[in-house]
Structures are given as structure tokens and as C-alpha cells.
Amino acid sequence: MAEIAKNKPHTLNKILEEQVTPPWKEAWQTFCKNKLALIGLGLVIFFLILAFLAPIIAPYGFKDQELSKRLLAPSSEHWFGTDDFGRDIFSRVLYGARISLWVGFFSVLGSAVIGTFLGIIAGYYGRWVDTIISRIFDIMLAFPSILLAIAVVAILGPSLQNALIAIAIINIPNFGRLVRSKVLSVKQEEYIMAAKAIGMGDNRILFRHILPNSMTPIIVQGTLAIATAIIEAAALGFLGLGAQAPNPEWGKMLSDSKQYLMQAPWTLFFPGLAIMLTVLGFNLMGDGLRDVLDPKMKQ
């Protein structure tokens, strides 16, 4: 009997450990129940692998030209056919994944960092600081995003780097307003009031308490914003304001091939399909993350 009583605490602890599921594991289980979110995650991973392994997978260089093979239909030699310079479209789509994902990730990263900082400052300090920052956001949002991006690139000059900067700038208000609204609710919590009562500094409150508790909407918005950034980069490339030849950016590929729509439709179909699937993947994954991380969606 004494031995059984002695082992009871260990047995109870084991049962409790089995019943309590870690938050990350619970979130992953919830995410896995969403089949569309898993499809989105699969598409994103698929294109990331293609982008990373492009030099290994691509049968030709994205700059390799052979005019005698221009506008060839898809075949065993050229899976996606060739363009008007005889370049292999399959290889260019693979390398284009690198450019589009690079622009998407880093433009969103830049806009998220700046927008989050401005949103935290506006929401926490309020008053005239909030008024000035909010009015700046309102002015930026008053312009159509693509029009504002075109204006920025027109000032800086057409290039892939300037397109990235333009896309980052136009997405700053989206993150800023989202974070501001979250901070306005978080700063009213009791633990923030207690931190102020014991004399904790503003910087410590902002970056050790408010920011970590405001990350959920930033993660969800960031995932969805990558999809938007890829479309905006393609739009700028299509207008000739993004990546310049011979870089295989998907939007630029569409622009270069639009005159061959009837003669060689594959020159537009495959880059367009790559854009659609990549954007679809990020959107589905973002919706799944929102379902997992947003408490309102859980209810």
C-alpha cells in the first residue's frame, strides 16, 4: 500500500502531462484540420523548393537564347515551350520564382517592421502622435495602391529593387493601422496597468509586453500581404517598371509575351499559372493561420 501511495503523485503527473496539449501542438492540429490551409501550405513549400533548387532543376539557363527554336510549343525537350528569343520557359519560370518570392518576402518584411513600429507608437502614446501618424496612413490609403507604387517607381527609376521599395511603402499603412488597433486594446489590460504602476519604462512595456501580444494579427496579415506583394510586383513588371530584361520575373514575362497570345499562348499561360498558384497558396495558408490564431474565429 505504501508503495502504491508513493507512486500516486508520479502517476497523477503523468496523466496531467498527457492531457495538457502544448499551445503550438494544439495550433498545428487545428491547422491540419483545415484541408484548404494544408493545400496552401503545400503550394508555398512547393514553390519555395523550386526557387531554392532552380539552378539544379532548370535544364537551361534563364538567359540562354537560341533564335532557331523561338516560340516552340511544349515538348519533351522544352516542357513549357520557348519564348520569342528561344529561351526555355520552364527554366525561366523556375528562376522567376526566386525573384517573385524574394520581392514578396522582403517587401512585406520591410513594411511590417516600419508599419508595426509606427502603429505601436501611435496606439500607445495617442494624442497628437496618434493624430499625425493616423493622418499619414489615411493620406497613403487615399491613393490606389498600384497608382502609388507606380508613382514611387517613377521617382526612383524602374528596377526590381525600386519596385520592392515601392511595394513595401504602400503596405505600411495596412500593418500600421492593424497594429494600432491591437495596441489600443492591449494597453488597457490589467498587466499593462500593473507594469506602469511599478514604474516600468515605456520601452520595456512596448517591446516586452505589448509587441509580443500583438504579433498574431501581424503574422496573419504578413502571410496574406506576401500574396498581394507578388501580384503588385507582377503588375509593375508587366508595366515595365519592375524587373528589367533579361531577368525572368513573372510579370515581365507576361508583358514580353502578350503580343504572342494567339500565336504562342503557352508563353503567357505558364507564368500566369505560376502567379496564380503562388498567390493562391499564400491566401489559403493565411486564411488557415487566421482560423488558428484569431480567438474570434475559434469561437
PDB file of C-alpha atoms in Angstrom:
ATOM      1  CA  MET A   1       0.000   0.000   0.000  1.00  0.00           C
ATOM      2  CA  ALA A   2       2.818   2.348   0.885  1.00  0.00           C
ATOM      3  CA  GLU A   3       4.433   1.732  -2.469  1.00  0.00           C
ATOM      4  CA  ILE A   4       1.174   2.494  -4.332  1.00  0.00           C
ATOM      5  CA  ALA A   5       0.672   5.715  -2.359  1.00  0.00           C
ATOM      6  CA  LYS A   6       4.265   6.662  -3.074  1.00  0.00           C
ATOM      7  CA  ASN A   7       3.753   6.230  -6.819  1.00  0.00           C
ATOM      8  CA  LYS A   8       0.434   8.107  -6.937  1.00  0.00           C
ATOM      9  CA  PRO A   9       1.961  11.602  -7.433  1.00  0.00           C
ATOM     10  CA  HIS A  10       4.055  10.337 -10.329  1.00  0.00           C
ATOM     11  CA  THR A  11       1.009   8.685 -11.901  1.00  0.00           C
ATOM     12  CA  LEU A  12      -1.071  11.846 -11.490  1.00  0.00           C
ATOM     13  CA  ASN A  13       1.663  13.988 -13.028  1.00  0.00           C
ATOM     14  CA  LYS A  14       1.908  11.632 -15.975  1.00  0.00           C
ATOM     15  CA  ILE A  15      -1.855  11.775 -16.558  1.00  0.00           C
ATOM     16  CA  LEU A  16      -1.833  15.574 -16.406  1.00  0.00           C
ATOM     17  CA  GLU A  17       1.078  15.771 -18.857  1.00  0.00           C
ATOM     18  CA  GLU A  18      -0.805  13.539 -21.295  1.00  0.00           C
ATOM     19  CA  GLN A  19      -3.982  15.623 -21.028  1.00  0.00           C
ATOM     20  CA  VAL A  20      -2.357  19.062 -21.358  1.00  0.00           C
ATOM     21  CA  THR A  21      -1.529  19.789 -25.000  1.00  0.00           C
ATOM     22  CA  PRO A  22       1.183  22.386 -25.725  1.00  0.00           C
ATOM     23  CA  PRO A  23      -0.236  25.509 -27.469  1.00  0.00           C
ATOM     24  CA  TRP A  24       1.919  25.050 -30.578  1.00  0.00           C
ATOM     25  CA  LYS A  25       0.795  21.445 -30.930  1.00  0.00           C
ATOM     26  CA  GLU A  26      -2.851  22.396 -30.499  1.00  0.00           C
ATOM     27  CA  ALA A  27      -2.458  25.146 -33.112  1.00  0.00           C
ATOM     28  CA  TRP A  28      -0.845  22.715 -35.555  1.00  0.00           C
ATOM     29  CA  GLN A  29      -3.618  20.170 -35.014  1.00  0.00           C
ATOM     30  CA  THR A  30      -6.229  22.842 -35.679  1.00  0.00           C
ATOM     31  CA  PHE A  31      -4.352  23.965 -38.790  1.00  0.00           C
ATOM     32  CA  CYS A  32      -4.162  20.381 -40.084  1.00  0.00           C
ATOM     33  CA  LYS A  33      -7.930  20.024 -39.814  1.00  0.00           C
ATOM     34  CA  ASN A  34      -8.275  22.742 -42.455  1.00  0.00           C
ATOM     35  CA  LYS A  35      -7.682  20.912 -45.743  1.00  0.00           C
ATOM     36  CA  LEU A  36      -7.556  24.098 -47.811  1.00  0.00           C
ATOM     37  CA  ALA A  37      -4.897  25.539 -45.489  1.00  0.00           C
ATOM     38  CA  LEU A  38      -2.817  22.387 -45.937  1.00  0.00           C
ATOM     39  CA  ILE A  39      -3.140  22.712 -49.714  1.00  0.00           C
ATOM     40  CA  GLY A  40      -1.967  26.330 -49.423  1.00  0.00           C
ATOM     41  CA  LEU A  41       0.986  25.305 -47.254  1.00  0.00           C
ATOM     42  CA  GLY A  42       1.870  22.602 -49.773  1.00  0.00           C
ATOM     43  CA  LEU A  43       1.816  25.094 -52.653  1.00  0.00           C
ATOM     44  CA  VAL A  44       4.012  27.549 -50.746  1.00  0.00           C
ATOM     45  CA  ILE A  45       6.539  24.838 -49.833  1.00  0.00           C
ATOM     46  CA  PHE A  46       6.484  23.556 -53.417  1.00  0.00           C
ATOM     47  CA  PHE A  47       7.384  26.953 -54.895  1.00  0.00           C
ATOM     48  CA  LEU A  48       9.971  27.582 -52.189  1.00  0.00           C
ATOM     49  CA  ILE A  49      11.672  24.309 -53.121  1.00  0.00           C
ATOM     50  CA  LEU A  50      11.522  25.192 -56.808  1.00  0.00           C
ATOM     51  CA  ALA A  51      13.043  28.604 -56.119  1.00  0.00           C
ATOM     52  CA  PHE A  52      15.804  27.166 -53.936  1.00  0.00           C
ATOM     53  CA  LEU A  53      16.682  24.346 -56.345  1.00  0.00           C
ATOM     54  CA  ALA A  54      16.209  26.324 -59.576  1.00  0.00           C
ATOM     55  CA  PRO A  55      19.901  26.099 -60.620  1.00  0.00           C
ATOM     56  CA  ILE A  56      19.740  22.310 -60.179  1.00  0.00           C
ATOM     57  CA  ILE A  57      16.295  21.629 -61.657  1.00  0.00           C
ATOM     58  CA  ALA A  58      16.383  24.057 -64.606  1.00  0.00           C
ATOM     59  CA  PRO A  59      17.569  22.273 -67.774  1.00  0.00           C
ATOM     60  CA  TYR A  60      18.753  25.553 -69.316  1.00  0.00           C
ATOM     61  CA  GLY A  61      19.997  28.923 -68.143  1.00  0.00           C
ATOM     62  CA  PHE A  62      17.337  31.620 -67.980  1.00  0.00           C
ATOM     63  CA  LYS A  63      19.429  33.792 -70.329  1.00  0.00           C
ATOM     64  CA  ASP A  64      20.227  31.079 -72.891  1.00  0.00           C
ATOM     65  CA  GLN A  65      18.915  32.109 -76.322  1.00  0.00           C
ATOM     66  CA  GLU A  66      18.511  30.044 -79.480  1.00  0.00           C
ATOM     67  CA  LEU A  67      16.598  32.004 -82.103  1.00  0.00           C
ATOM     68  CA  SER A  68      16.189  28.946 -84.322  1.00  0.00           C
ATOM     69  CA  LYS A  69      13.932  27.496 -81.575  1.00  0.00           C
ATOM     70  CA  ARG A  70      11.809  30.568 -80.895  1.00  0.00           C
ATOM     71  CA  LEU A  71       8.141  30.087 -79.970  1.00  0.00           C
ATOM     72  CA  LEU A  72       8.305  26.294 -79.908  1.00  0.00           C
ATOM     73  CA  ALA A  73       5.304  24.532 -78.379  1.00  0.00           C
ATOM     74  CA  PRO A  74       5.749  22.467 -75.171  1.00  0.00           C
ATOM     75  CA  SER A  75       7.624  19.237 -75.835  1.00  0.00           C
ATOM     76  CA  SER A  76       9.896  16.709 -74.142  1.00  0.00           C
ATOM     77  CA  GLU A  77      12.858  18.994 -74.888  1.00  0.00           C
ATOM     78  CA  HIS A  78      11.181  22.177 -73.652  1.00  0.00           C
ATOM     79  CA  TRP A  79       8.436  21.275 -71.178  1.00  0.00           C
ATOM     80  CA  PHE A  80       6.804  24.723 -71.216  1.00  0.00           C
ATOM     81  CA  GLY A  81       7.901  25.652 -74.739  1.00  0.00           C
ATOM     82  CA  THR A  82      10.144  28.583 -75.687  1.00  0.00           C
ATOM     83  CA  ASP A  83       9.639  32.335 -75.899  1.00  0.00           C
ATOM     84  CA  ASP A  84      10.313  34.800 -78.721  1.00  0.00           C
ATOM     85  CA  PHE A  85      14.088  34.606 -78.104  1.00  0.00           C
ATOM     86  CA  GLY A  86      14.177  30.811 -77.986  1.00  0.00           C
ATOM     87  CA  ARG A  87      14.640  30.770 -74.206  1.00  0.00           C
ATOM     88  CA  ASP A  88      13.280  27.826 -72.235  1.00  0.00           C
ATOM     89  CA  ILE A  89      10.136  28.992 -70.426  1.00  0.00           C
ATOM     90  CA  PHE A  90      10.287  26.216 -67.813  1.00  0.00           C
ATOM     91  CA  SER A  91      13.745  27.374 -66.718  1.00  0.00           C
ATOM     92  CA  ARG A  92      12.654  30.997 -66.649  1.00  0.00           C
ATOM     93  CA  VAL A  93       9.572  30.195 -64.570  1.00  0.00           C
ATOM     94  CA  LEU A  94      11.784  28.383 -62.048  1.00  0.00           C
ATOM     95  CA  TYR A  95      14.177  31.307 -61.744  1.00  0.00           C
ATOM     96  CA  GLY A  96      11.215  33.686 -61.733  1.00  0.00           C
ATOM     97  CA  ALA A  97      10.002  32.000 -58.537  1.00  0.00           C
ATOM     98  CA  ARG A  98      13.177  33.243 -56.865  1.00  0.00           C
ATOM     99  CA  ILE A  99      12.519  36.836 -57.882  1.00  0.00           C
ATOM    100  CA  SER A 100       8.803  36.895 -57.058  1.00  0.00           C
ATOM    101  CA  LEU A 101       9.216  35.220 -53.665  1.00  0.00           C
ATOM    102  CA  TRP A 102      12.205  37.433 -52.851  1.00  0.00           C
ATOM    103  CA  VAL A 103      10.212  40.569 -53.615  1.00  0.00           C
ATOM    104  CA  GLY A 104       7.203  39.242 -51.726  1.00  0.00           C
ATOM    105  CA  PHE A 105       9.068  38.284 -48.555  1.00  0.00           C
ATOM    106  CA  PHE A 106      11.364  41.273 -48.223  1.00  0.00           C
ATOM    107  CA  SER A 107       8.856  43.938 -49.231  1.00  0.00           C
ATOM    108  CA  VAL A 108       6.423  42.600 -46.627  1.00  0.00           C
ATOM    109  CA  LEU A 109       9.197  42.328 -44.057  1.00  0.00           C
ATOM    110  CA  GLY A 110      10.097  45.984 -44.580  1.00  0.00           C
ATOM    111  CA  SER A 111       6.506  47.204 -44.468  1.00  0.00           C
ATOM    112  CA  ALA A 112       5.763  45.025 -41.414  1.00  0.00           C
ATOM    113  CA  VAL A 113       8.729  46.383 -39.442  1.00  0.00           C
ATOM    114  CA  ILE A 114       8.040  50.047 -40.226  1.00  0.00           C
ATOM    115  CA  GLY A 115       4.251  49.740 -40.014  1.00  0.00           C
ATOM    116  CA  THR A 116       4.432  47.851 -36.707  1.00  0.00           C
ATOM    117  CA  PHE A 117       6.744  50.441 -35.191  1.00  0.00           C
ATOM    118  CA  LEU A 118       4.532  53.349 -36.253  1.00  0.00           C
ATOM    119  CA  GLY A 119       1.376  51.520 -35.182  1.00  0.00           C
ATOM    120  CA  ILE A 120       2.763  50.768 -31.712  1.00  0.00           C
ATOM    121  CA  ILE A 121       3.863  54.360 -31.213  1.00  0.00           C
ATOM    122  CA  ALA A 122       0.507  55.741 -32.388  1.00  0.00           C
ATOM    123  CA  GLY A 123      -1.580  53.332 -30.321  1.00  0.00           C
ATOM    124  CA  TYR A 124       0.457  53.569 -27.129  1.00  0.00           C
ATOM    125  CA  TYR A 125       1.121  57.309 -26.886  1.00  0.00           C
ATOM    126  CA  GLY A 126      -2.086  58.528 -28.549  1.00  0.00           C
ATOM    127  CA  ARG A 127      -2.914  62.248 -28.658  1.00  0.00           C
ATOM    128  CA  TRP A 128      -1.039  64.306 -31.241  1.00  0.00           C
ATOM    129  CA  VAL A 129       1.364  61.463 -32.069  1.00  0.00           C
ATOM    130  CA  ASP A 130      -1.564  59.217 -32.963  1.00  0.00           C
ATOM    131  CA  THR A 131      -3.232  62.012 -34.941  1.00  0.00           C
ATOM    132  CA  ILE A 132      -0.176  62.721 -37.095  1.00  0.00           C
ATOM    133  CA  ILE A 133       0.628  59.071 -37.829  1.00  0.00           C
ATOM    134  CA  SER A 134      -3.015  58.172 -38.496  1.00  0.00           C
ATOM    135  CA  ARG A 135      -3.440  61.081 -40.916  1.00  0.00           C
ATOM    136  CA  ILE A 136      -0.317  59.965 -42.802  1.00  0.00           C
ATOM    137  CA  PHE A 137      -1.816  56.494 -43.085  1.00  0.00           C
ATOM    138  CA  ASP A 138      -5.115  57.959 -44.292  1.00  0.00           C
ATOM    139  CA  ILE A 139      -3.387  60.022 -46.979  1.00  0.00           C
ATOM    140  CA  MET A 140      -1.466  56.976 -48.247  1.00  0.00           C
ATOM    141  CA  LEU A 141      -4.616  54.844 -48.276  1.00  0.00           C
ATOM    142  CA  ALA A 142      -6.481  57.535 -50.207  1.00  0.00           C
ATOM    143  CA  PHE A 143      -4.483  56.588 -53.310  1.00  0.00           C
ATOM    144  CA  PRO A 144      -4.985  53.282 -55.144  1.00  0.00           C
ATOM    145  CA  SER A 145      -2.079  51.074 -54.090  1.00  0.00           C
ATOM    146  CA  ILE A 146      -0.854  50.306 -57.595  1.00  0.00           C
ATOM    147  CA  LEU A 147      -1.015  54.002 -58.547  1.00  0.00           C
ATOM    148  CA  LEU A 148       1.063  54.929 -55.501  1.00  0.00           C
ATOM    149  CA  ALA A 149       3.561  52.175 -56.337  1.00  0.00           C
ATOM    150  CA  ILE A 150       3.849  53.468 -59.911  1.00  0.00           C
ATOM    151  CA  ALA A 151       4.475  56.986 -58.596  1.00  0.00           C
ATOM    152  CA  VAL A 152       7.234  55.772 -56.262  1.00  0.00           C
ATOM    153  CA  VAL A 153       8.939  53.750 -59.001  1.00  0.00           C
ATOM    154  CA  ALA A 154       8.630  56.667 -61.421  1.00  0.00           C
ATOM    155  CA  ILE A 155      10.501  58.838 -58.916  1.00  0.00           C
ATOM    156  CA  LEU A 156      13.164  56.261 -58.045  1.00  0.00           C
ATOM    157  CA  GLY A 157      13.514  54.750 -61.506  1.00  0.00           C
ATOM    158  CA  PRO A 158      12.368  51.391 -62.919  1.00  0.00           C
ATOM    159  CA  SER A 159      14.217  48.439 -61.368  1.00  0.00           C
ATOM    160  CA  LEU A 160      13.495  45.385 -59.265  1.00  0.00           C
ATOM    161  CA  GLN A 161      14.939  46.943 -56.104  1.00  0.00           C
ATOM    162  CA  ASN A 162      12.892  50.117 -56.514  1.00  0.00           C
ATOM    163  CA  ALA A 163       9.772  48.024 -57.136  1.00  0.00           C
ATOM    164  CA  LEU A 164      10.461  46.234 -53.851  1.00  0.00           C
ATOM    165  CA  ILE A 165      10.778  49.582 -52.053  1.00  0.00           C
ATOM    166  CA  ALA A 166       7.550  50.844 -53.625  1.00  0.00           C
ATOM    167  CA  ILE A 167       5.621  47.719 -52.602  1.00  0.00           C
ATOM    168  CA  ALA A 168       6.982  47.989 -49.055  1.00  0.00           C
ATOM    169  CA  ILE A 169       5.904  51.640 -48.819  1.00  0.00           C
ATOM    170  CA  ILE A 170       2.331  51.083 -49.992  1.00  0.00           C
ATOM    171  CA  ASN A 171       1.799  48.265 -47.477  1.00  0.00           C
ATOM    172  CA  ILE A 172       2.987  50.220 -44.427  1.00  0.00           C
ATOM    173  CA  PRO A 173      -0.464  51.699 -43.597  1.00  0.00           C
ATOM    174  CA  ASN A 174      -2.079  48.252 -43.603  1.00  0.00           C
ATOM    175  CA  PHE A 175       0.261  46.980 -40.891  1.00  0.00           C
ATOM    176  CA  GLY A 176       0.282  50.299 -39.035  1.00  0.00           C
ATOM    177  CA  ARG A 177      -3.495  50.561 -38.652  1.00  0.00           C
ATOM    178  CA  LEU A 178      -3.819  46.889 -37.755  1.00  0.00           C
ATOM    179  CA  VAL A 179      -1.170  47.108 -35.022  1.00  0.00           C
ATOM    180  CA  ARG A 180      -2.529  50.421 -33.739  1.00  0.00           C
ATOM    181  CA  SER A 181      -5.983  48.935 -33.168  1.00  0.00           C
ATOM    182  CA  LYS A 182      -4.471  45.936 -31.385  1.00  0.00           C
ATOM    183  CA  VAL A 183      -2.290  48.128 -29.148  1.00  0.00           C
ATOM    184  CA  LEU A 184      -5.299  50.271 -28.179  1.00  0.00           C
ATOM    185  CA  SER A 185      -6.956  47.181 -26.709  1.00  0.00           C
ATOM    186  CA  VAL A 186      -3.836  45.559 -25.239  1.00  0.00           C
ATOM    187  CA  LYS A 187      -2.686  48.665 -23.361  1.00  0.00           C
ATOM    188  CA  GLN A 188      -5.954  48.609 -21.355  1.00  0.00           C
ATOM    189  CA  GLU A 189      -5.164  45.175 -19.922  1.00  0.00           C
ATOM    190  CA  GLU A 190      -4.509  44.868 -16.200  1.00  0.00           C
ATOM    191  CA  TYR A 191      -0.958  43.577 -16.565  1.00  0.00           C
ATOM    192  CA  ILE A 192      -0.025  46.719 -18.538  1.00  0.00           C
ATOM    193  CA  MET A 193      -1.570  48.896 -15.847  1.00  0.00           C
ATOM    194  CA  ALA A 194       0.398  46.960 -13.236  1.00  0.00           C
ATOM    195  CA  ALA A 195       3.628  47.393 -15.204  1.00  0.00           C
ATOM    196  CA  LYS A 196       3.093  51.155 -15.299  1.00  0.00           C
ATOM    197  CA  ALA A 197       2.239  51.190 -11.584  1.00  0.00           C
ATOM    198  CA  ILE A 198       5.560  49.618 -10.594  1.00  0.00           C
ATOM    199  CA  GLY A 199       7.446  52.172 -12.691  1.00  0.00           C
ATOM    200  CA  MET A 200       8.378  50.030 -15.705  1.00  0.00           C
ATOM    201  CA  GLY A 201       9.712  52.131 -18.604  1.00  0.00           C
ATOM    202  CA  ASP A 202       7.775  52.683 -21.809  1.00  0.00           C
ATOM    203  CA  ASN A 203      10.333  50.902 -23.997  1.00  0.00           C
ATOM    204  CA  ARG A 204      10.192  47.799 -21.852  1.00  0.00           C
ATOM    205  CA  ILE A 205       6.390  47.808 -21.809  1.00  0.00           C
ATOM    206  CA  LEU A 206       6.214  48.302 -25.571  1.00  0.00           C
ATOM    207  CA  PHE A 207       8.712  45.686 -26.674  1.00  0.00           C
ATOM    208  CA  ARG A 208       8.424  43.089 -23.907  1.00  0.00           C
ATOM    209  CA  HIS A 209       4.691  43.100 -23.276  1.00  0.00           C
ATOM    210  CA  ILE A 210       2.633  44.924 -25.910  1.00  0.00           C
ATOM    211  CA  LEU A 211       4.530  43.836 -29.038  1.00  0.00           C
ATOM    212  CA  PRO A 212       4.584  40.070 -28.234  1.00  0.00           C
ATOM    213  CA  ASN A 213       0.851  40.187 -27.507  1.00  0.00           C
ATOM    214  CA  SER A 214       0.201  41.970 -30.816  1.00  0.00           C
ATOM    215  CA  MET A 215       2.053  39.511 -33.044  1.00  0.00           C
ATOM    216  CA  THR A 216      -0.933  37.363 -34.026  1.00  0.00           C
ATOM    217  CA  PRO A 217      -2.548  39.827 -36.483  1.00  0.00           C
ATOM    218  CA  ILE A 218       0.894  40.769 -37.814  1.00  0.00           C
ATOM    219  CA  ILE A 219       1.664  37.142 -38.727  1.00  0.00           C
ATOM    220  CA  VAL A 220      -1.685  36.641 -40.431  1.00  0.00           C
ATOM    221  CA  GLN A 221      -1.534  39.963 -42.279  1.00  0.00           C
ATOM    222  CA  GLY A 222       2.058  39.292 -43.313  1.00  0.00           C
ATOM    223  CA  THR A 223       1.154  35.955 -44.891  1.00  0.00           C
ATOM    224  CA  LEU A 224      -1.716  37.473 -46.845  1.00  0.00           C
ATOM    225  CA  ALA A 225       0.370  40.535 -47.775  1.00  0.00           C
ATOM    226  CA  ILE A 226       3.006  38.353 -49.455  1.00  0.00           C
ATOM    227  CA  ALA A 227       0.372  37.213 -51.942  1.00  0.00           C
ATOM    228  CA  THR A 228      -0.602  40.832 -52.615  1.00  0.00           C
ATOM    229  CA  ALA A 229       3.049  41.850 -52.968  1.00  0.00           C
ATOM    230  CA  ILE A 230       3.650  39.145 -55.583  1.00  0.00           C
ATOM    231  CA  ILE A 231       0.693  40.429 -57.616  1.00  0.00           C
ATOM    232  CA  GLU A 232       1.890  44.040 -57.282  1.00  0.00           C
ATOM    233  CA  ALA A 233       5.420  43.064 -58.346  1.00  0.00           C
ATOM    234  CA  ALA A 234       3.967  41.260 -61.367  1.00  0.00           C
ATOM    235  CA  ALA A 235       1.846  44.318 -62.211  1.00  0.00           C
ATOM    236  CA  LEU A 236       4.875  46.625 -62.046  1.00  0.00           C
ATOM    237  CA  GLY A 237       6.871  44.148 -64.124  1.00  0.00           C
ATOM    238  CA  PHE A 238       4.055  43.978 -66.674  1.00  0.00           C
ATOM    239  CA  LEU A 239       4.147  47.787 -66.967  1.00  0.00           C
ATOM    240  CA  GLY A 240       7.925  47.710 -67.420  1.00  0.00           C
ATOM    241  CA  LEU A 241       8.606  49.368 -64.053  1.00  0.00           C
ATOM    242  CA  GLY A 242       9.837  46.320 -62.154  1.00  0.00           C
ATOM    243  CA  ALA A 243      12.464  43.765 -63.117  1.00  0.00           C
ATOM    244  CA  GLN A 244      14.241  44.589 -66.351  1.00  0.00           C
ATOM    245  CA  ALA A 245      15.276  42.212 -69.129  1.00  0.00           C
ATOM    246  CA  PRO A 246      16.647  39.597 -69.149  1.00  0.00           C
ATOM    247  CA  ASN A 247      15.533  38.904 -65.543  1.00  0.00           C
ATOM    248  CA  PRO A 248      12.793  36.230 -65.623  1.00  0.00           C
ATOM    249  CA  GLU A 249      10.240  37.971 -63.405  1.00  0.00           C
ATOM    250  CA  TRP A 250       6.773  36.520 -63.994  1.00  0.00           C
ATOM    251  CA  GLY A 251       5.047  39.844 -64.655  1.00  0.00           C
ATOM    252  CA  LYS A 252       7.783  40.865 -67.082  1.00  0.00           C
ATOM    253  CA  MET A 253       7.434  37.516 -68.855  1.00  0.00           C
ATOM    254  CA  LEU A 254       3.715  38.194 -69.318  1.00  0.00           C
ATOM    255  CA  SER A 255       4.448  41.657 -70.688  1.00  0.00           C
ATOM    256  CA  ASP A 256       7.044  40.367 -73.161  1.00  0.00           C
ATOM    257  CA  SER A 257       4.700  37.633 -74.412  1.00  0.00           C
ATOM    258  CA  LYS A 258       1.374  39.473 -74.680  1.00  0.00           C
ATOM    259  CA  GLN A 259       1.802  40.065 -78.413  1.00  0.00           C
ATOM    260  CA  TYR A 260       2.072  36.293 -78.956  1.00  0.00           C
ATOM    261  CA  LEU A 261      -1.210  35.442 -77.218  1.00  0.00           C
ATOM    262  CA  MET A 262      -2.769  33.883 -80.342  1.00  0.00           C
ATOM    263  CA  GLN A 263       0.413  32.539 -81.879  1.00  0.00           C
ATOM    264  CA  ALA A 264       2.021  31.044 -78.776  1.00  0.00           C
ATOM    265  CA  PRO A 265      -0.369  31.107 -75.804  1.00  0.00           C
ATOM    266  CA  TRP A 266       1.960  28.958 -73.677  1.00  0.00           C
ATOM    267  CA  THR A 267       4.311  31.917 -73.333  1.00  0.00           C
ATOM    268  CA  LEU A 268       1.650  33.622 -71.186  1.00  0.00           C
ATOM    269  CA  PHE A 269      -0.090  30.586 -69.702  1.00  0.00           C
ATOM    270  CA  PHE A 270       2.746  29.153 -67.624  1.00  0.00           C
ATOM    271  CA  PRO A 271       3.988  32.397 -65.996  1.00  0.00           C
ATOM    272  CA  GLY A 272       0.354  33.331 -65.309  1.00  0.00           C
ATOM    273  CA  LEU A 273      -0.291  29.897 -63.808  1.00  0.00           C
ATOM    274  CA  ALA A 274       2.757  30.251 -61.559  1.00  0.00           C
ATOM    275  CA  ILE A 275       1.489  33.618 -60.280  1.00  0.00           C
ATOM    276  CA  MET A 276      -1.996  32.222 -59.669  1.00  0.00           C
ATOM    277  CA  LEU A 277      -0.824  29.128 -57.776  1.00  0.00           C
ATOM    278  CA  THR A 278       1.669  31.033 -55.626  1.00  0.00           C
ATOM    279  CA  VAL A 279      -0.863  33.694 -54.660  1.00  0.00           C
ATOM    280  CA  LEU A 280      -3.500  31.010 -54.035  1.00  0.00           C
ATOM    281  CA  GLY A 281      -1.089  29.141 -51.761  1.00  0.00           C
ATOM    282  CA  PHE A 282      -0.336  32.162 -49.583  1.00  0.00           C
ATOM    283  CA  ASN A 283      -4.003  33.156 -49.407  1.00  0.00           C
ATOM    284  CA  LEU A 284      -5.144  29.689 -48.337  1.00  0.00           C
ATOM    285  CA  MET A 285      -2.337  29.410 -45.810  1.00  0.00           C
ATOM    286  CA  GLY A 286      -3.101  32.889 -44.463  1.00  0.00           C
ATOM    287  CA  ASP A 287      -6.768  32.014 -44.023  1.00  0.00           C
ATOM    288  CA  GLY A 288      -5.752  28.878 -42.161  1.00  0.00           C
ATOM    289  CA  LEU A 289      -3.436  30.808 -39.850  1.00  0.00           C
ATOM    290  CA  ARG A 290      -6.202  33.308 -39.168  1.00  0.00           C
ATOM    291  CA  ASP A 291      -8.542  30.485 -38.167  1.00  0.00           C
ATOM    292  CA  VAL A 292      -5.883  29.129 -35.797  1.00  0.00           C
ATOM    293  CA  LEU A 293      -4.582  32.352 -34.264  1.00  0.00           C
ATOM    294  CA  ASP A 294      -7.666  34.588 -34.161  1.00  0.00           C
ATOM    295  CA  PRO A 295      -9.653  33.945 -30.952  1.00  0.00           C
ATOM    296  CA  LYS A 296     -12.864  35.220 -32.596  1.00  0.00           C
ATOM    297  CA  MET A 297     -12.527  32.612 -35.341  1.00  0.00           C
ATOM    298  CA  LYS A 298     -12.016  29.895 -32.709  1.00  0.00           C
ATOM    299  CA  GLN A 299     -15.262  30.824 -31.036  1.00  0.00           C
TER     300      GLN A 299
END
